[in-house]
Coordinates of C-alpha atoms in Angstrom, one line a residue:
H1 CA 22.0 9.3 28.0
Q2 CA 23.7 7.0 30.7
P3 CA 26.6 4.9 29.5
V4 CA 25.0 1.6 28.4
E5 CA 27.0 -0.5 30.7
H6 CA 25.5 1.4 33.7
R7 CA 21.9 1.0 32.7
A8 CA 20.5 -1.8 34.9
D9 CA 17.6 -2.4 32.6
V10 CA 19.8 -3.6 29.8
R11 CA 22.8 -4.9 31.7
S12 CA 21.7 -8.5 31.6
D13 CA 21.2 -8.4 27.8
L14 CA 24.5 -6.9 26.7
V15 CA 26.4 -8.9 24.2
R16 CA 29.9 -8.6 22.7
F17 CA 30.5 -9.1 19.0
D18 CA 33.5 -11.2 18.3
L19 CA 34.1 -10.6 14.6
E20 CA 37.3 -12.5 14.5
H21 CA 35.5 -15.7 15.4
D22 CA 32.1 -14.8 13.9
C23 CA 30.1 -15.1 17.1
V24 CA 28.1 -13.2 19.6
C25 CA 29.0 -13.6 23.3
S26 CA 26.7 -12.6 26.1
L27 CA 28.3 -10.5 28.9
P28 CA 27.9 -11.8 32.4
R29 CA 26.5 -9.5 35.1
R30 CA 28.9 -7.1 36.8
S31 CA 28.9 -4.2 39.2
H32 CA 29.2 -0.5 38.3
E33 CA 32.7 -0.5 39.7
Q34 CA 33.7 -3.5 37.6
S35 CA 32.3 -2.0 34.5
A36 CA 34.1 1.3 35.0
K37 CA 37.5 -0.5 35.4
C38 CA 37.0 -3.0 32.6
N39 CA 39.1 -2.7 29.4
W40 CA 36.6 -4.0 26.9
N41 CA 39.4 -4.7 24.4
E42 CA 40.6 -7.4 26.8
F43 CA 37.2 -8.9 27.4
D44 CA 38.4 -12.5 27.6
K45 CA 40.7 -11.7 30.5
H46 CA 37.8 -10.6 32.8
S47 CA 35.6 -13.0 34.7
F48 CA 33.5 -10.3 36.5
G49 CA 33.4 -12.6 39.6
T50 CA 31.7 -15.4 37.7
T51 CA 32.9 -18.7 36.3
I52 CA 30.0 -19.1 33.9
P53 CA 31.5 -19.1 30.3
P54 CA 30.0 -16.8 27.7
V55 CA 27.2 -18.2 25.6
R56 CA 28.3 -18.1 22.0
Y57 CA 26.0 -17.7 19.0
T58 CA 27.2 -18.0 15.4
L59 CA 27.1 -15.0 13.1
R60 CA 27.5 -17.2 10.0
M61 CA 24.5 -17.9 7.8
D62 CA 23.8 -21.4 6.5
D63 CA 25.2 -22.3 3.1
L64 CA 22.7 -20.8 0.7
T65 CA 24.2 -22.2 -2.5
G66 CA 21.5 -22.9 -5.0
R67 CA 19.0 -20.5 -3.3
V68 CA 17.6 -17.4 -4.9
A69 CA 17.0 -14.3 -2.7
L70 CA 15.0 -11.2 -3.4
V71 CA 15.8 -8.1 -1.5
T72 CA 13.5 -5.2 -1.9
G73 CA 15.2 -1.8 -1.6
G74 CA 18.4 -3.7 -2.1
N75 CA 20.4 -1.0 -3.8
R76 CA 21.6 1.0 -0.7
G77 CA 21.8 1.1 3.1
I78 CA 20.6 -2.0 5.0
G79 CA 19.2 -3.6 1.8
R80 CA 22.6 -3.4 0.1
A81 CA 24.4 -4.9 3.1
V82 CA 21.8 -7.8 3.2
A83 CA 22.1 -8.5 -0.5
L84 CA 25.9 -8.7 -0.3
A85 CA 25.8 -10.9 2.8
L86 CA 23.3 -13.3 1.1
A87 CA 25.6 -13.5 -1.9
E88 CA 28.6 -14.2 0.3
A89 CA 26.6 -17.0 1.9
G90 CA 26.1 -18.5 -1.6
A91 CA 22.8 -17.2 -2.8
D92 CA 22.0 -15.7 -6.1
V93 CA 20.4 -12.4 -5.5
V94 CA 17.6 -10.3 -7.1
V95 CA 18.1 -6.6 -6.1
N96 CA 14.9 -4.6 -6.3
Y97 CA 15.1 -0.8 -6.4
L98 CA 12.8 2.1 -7.1
A99 CA 15.3 4.8 -8.1
R100 CA 19.1 5.3 -8.1
S101 CA 19.8 2.7 -10.7
R102 CA 23.5 3.3 -10.6
E103 CA 23.6 2.1 -7.0
A104 CA 21.7 -1.0 -7.9
Q105 CA 24.2 -1.7 -10.7
E106 CA 27.1 -1.3 -8.3
V107 CA 25.5 -4.0 -6.0
E108 CA 25.0 -6.2 -9.1
S109 CA 28.7 -5.8 -10.1
L110 CA 29.9 -6.6 -6.6
I111 CA 27.9 -9.7 -6.4
A112 CA 29.0 -10.8 -9.8
R113 CA 32.6 -10.5 -8.7
M114 CA 31.8 -13.0 -5.9
G115 CA 30.9 -15.5 -8.6
K116 CA 27.1 -15.4 -7.9
R117 CA 24.3 -14.4 -10.2
C118 CA 22.6 -11.1 -9.6
V119 CA 20.0 -9.0 -11.4
A120 CA 18.7 -5.6 -10.5
I121 CA 15.1 -5.0 -11.3
Q122 CA 13.3 -1.6 -11.0
A123 CA 9.8 -1.8 -9.4
D124 CA 7.6 0.1 -7.1
V125 CA 6.7 -2.6 -4.5
S126 CA 3.8 -0.6 -3.2
L127 CA 2.0 -1.2 -6.6
S128 CA 0.6 -4.7 -7.3
A129 CA 1.3 -4.5 -11.1
D130 CA 4.9 -3.7 -10.4
V131 CA 5.2 -6.5 -7.9
D132 CA 3.8 -9.0 -10.4
R133 CA 6.3 -7.8 -13.0
L134 CA 9.1 -8.0 -10.5
V135 CA 8.4 -11.5 -9.4
A136 CA 7.7 -12.8 -12.9
A137 CA 11.1 -11.4 -14.0
A138 CA 12.9 -12.8 -10.9
G139 CA 11.7 -16.3 -11.2
P140 CA 11.3 -18.7 -8.3
I141 CA 12.3 -17.0 -5.0
D142 CA 13.5 -19.0 -2.0
I143 CA 14.4 -16.2 0.3
L144 CA 12.6 -12.9 0.6
V145 CA 13.8 -9.9 2.5
N146 CA 11.2 -7.2 2.7
N147 CA 13.5 -4.2 3.3
A148 CA 12.0 -1.4 1.2
G149 CA 10.7 1.5 3.3
I150 CA 10.7 5.2 3.9
A151 CA 10.8 7.4 7.0
R152 CA 9.3 10.9 6.9
P153 CA 9.9 12.7 10.2
Q154 CA 7.0 15.1 10.7
P155 CA 5.2 16.9 13.6
I156 CA 1.8 15.4 14.4
E157 CA -0.1 18.4 13.3
E158 CA 1.6 18.4 9.8
I159 CA 0.9 14.8 8.8
T160 CA -1.7 14.7 6.0
E161 CA -3.7 11.8 4.7
R162 CA -1.3 11.6 1.8
D163 CA 1.6 11.3 4.1
W164 CA -0.2 8.5 6.0
D165 CA -1.0 6.7 2.8
D166 CA 2.5 7.0 1.5
L167 CA 4.2 5.4 4.5
I168 CA 1.5 2.7 4.9
D169 CA 1.8 1.8 1.2
V170 CA 5.6 1.7 1.0
N171 CA 6.4 0.2 4.5
L172 CA 3.4 -2.1 5.1
K173 CA 1.4 -2.7 1.9
S174 CA 4.6 -3.7 0.0
V175 CA 5.4 -6.4 2.5
F176 CA 2.0 -7.9 1.9
L177 CA 2.1 -7.6 -1.9
V178 CA 5.6 -9.1 -2.3
T179 CA 5.0 -11.8 0.2
Q180 CA 1.7 -12.8 -1.4
A181 CA 3.4 -12.9 -4.8
V182 CA 6.3 -15.2 -3.8
L183 CA 4.3 -17.5 -1.6
P184 CA 2.8 -19.8 -4.2
G185 CA 6.2 -20.9 -5.3
M186 CA 7.5 -21.4 -1.8
R187 CA 4.4 -23.4 -0.8
A188 CA 4.8 -25.6 -3.9
R189 CA 8.4 -26.3 -3.0
Q190 CA 7.6 -26.6 0.7
W191 CA 10.6 -24.3 1.6
G192 CA 10.9 -20.6 2.1
R193 CA 12.5 -17.9 4.2
I194 CA 10.9 -14.5 4.7
V195 CA 12.5 -11.7 6.7
N196 CA 10.6 -8.5 7.3
L197 CA 12.3 -5.3 8.4
S198 CA 10.3 -3.6 11.2
S199 CA 11.5 -1.1 13.8
V200 CA 11.6 -0.5 17.5
A201 CA 9.1 2.3 16.7
A202 CA 6.5 -0.5 16.4
Q203 CA 6.8 -1.0 20.2
V204 CA 7.7 2.4 21.6
G205 CA 6.4 4.8 19.1
G206 CA 9.7 6.4 18.1
V207 CA 10.2 9.9 16.9
V208 CA 9.5 9.8 13.2
G209 CA 5.7 10.0 13.5
P210 CA 2.6 7.9 14.1
H211 CA 2.3 7.0 10.4
Y212 CA 5.8 5.4 10.6
A213 CA 5.2 3.7 13.9
A214 CA 1.9 2.2 12.7
S215 CA 3.4 0.9 9.5
K216 CA 6.2 -0.9 11.4
A217 CA 3.7 -2.2 13.9
G218 CA 1.6 -3.6 11.1
I219 CA 4.7 -5.5 9.9
L220 CA 4.9 -7.3 13.2
G221 CA 1.2 -8.4 12.9
L222 CA 1.7 -9.6 9.4
T223 CA 4.8 -11.5 10.4
R224 CA 3.1 -13.3 13.3
Y225 CA 0.2 -14.4 11.1
Y226 CA 2.4 -15.7 8.3
A227 CA 4.8 -17.4 10.7
R228 CA 2.0 -19.2 12.5
H229 CA 0.2 -20.4 9.4
L230 CA 3.1 -21.2 7.1
A231 CA 5.6 -23.0 9.5
K232 CA 4.0 -26.4 8.8
E233 CA 4.7 -25.9 5.1
G234 CA 8.4 -25.4 5.6
I235 CA 8.3 -21.6 5.4
R236 CA 9.8 -19.5 8.2
V237 CA 8.8 -15.9 8.6
N238 CA 10.6 -13.5 11.0
A239 CA 10.8 -9.8 11.6
I240 CA 13.8 -7.7 12.6

């Protein structure tokens, strides 16, 4: 519960988001006294005793005009934000959802107003038959964002086999099923981008439960395997 600027373990990795210029700037090292006195709204006026300029990373995506992206669980939350960002970058978007069709239709309308094509398709991505139907209806997919997932906070002693199966199926099995379904097209075109949504729980365990942590850790293993074996075919696979 310490202020983040006073935690020595993260101090060297702090970054500042500069939304005005669409970039991320690394913060140079500073003492506790400097941190306490700093007005972070006037970041550019502070040198913190160093002349090293901030390293800047772009926040803008490449121009995705002509690409088709599929976002699982794209009707709300992170998935909705990703779908809108992809459309803003120029991609046509397929929004997958399980329930809450009205929310999916809202995303579809917002993307249409941007002048991009969008279709919302209901499917349970933990079921192979639904995934086959989804991908067949979507057509060739260039960009896949495996975002669909559930979290079910439970004490260890209350987790049942059904609970375990539910989280593994939705969070992990779905990533495998959808990835396998879109890969033939990506490999044929020698181009593809796959982004899998994992969690810090994969590394530290988290607080949701062992079923959630295991499902997210599995995503990291899948990602590493696909990334290693598909890079030479022009397909990049990463996890967040």
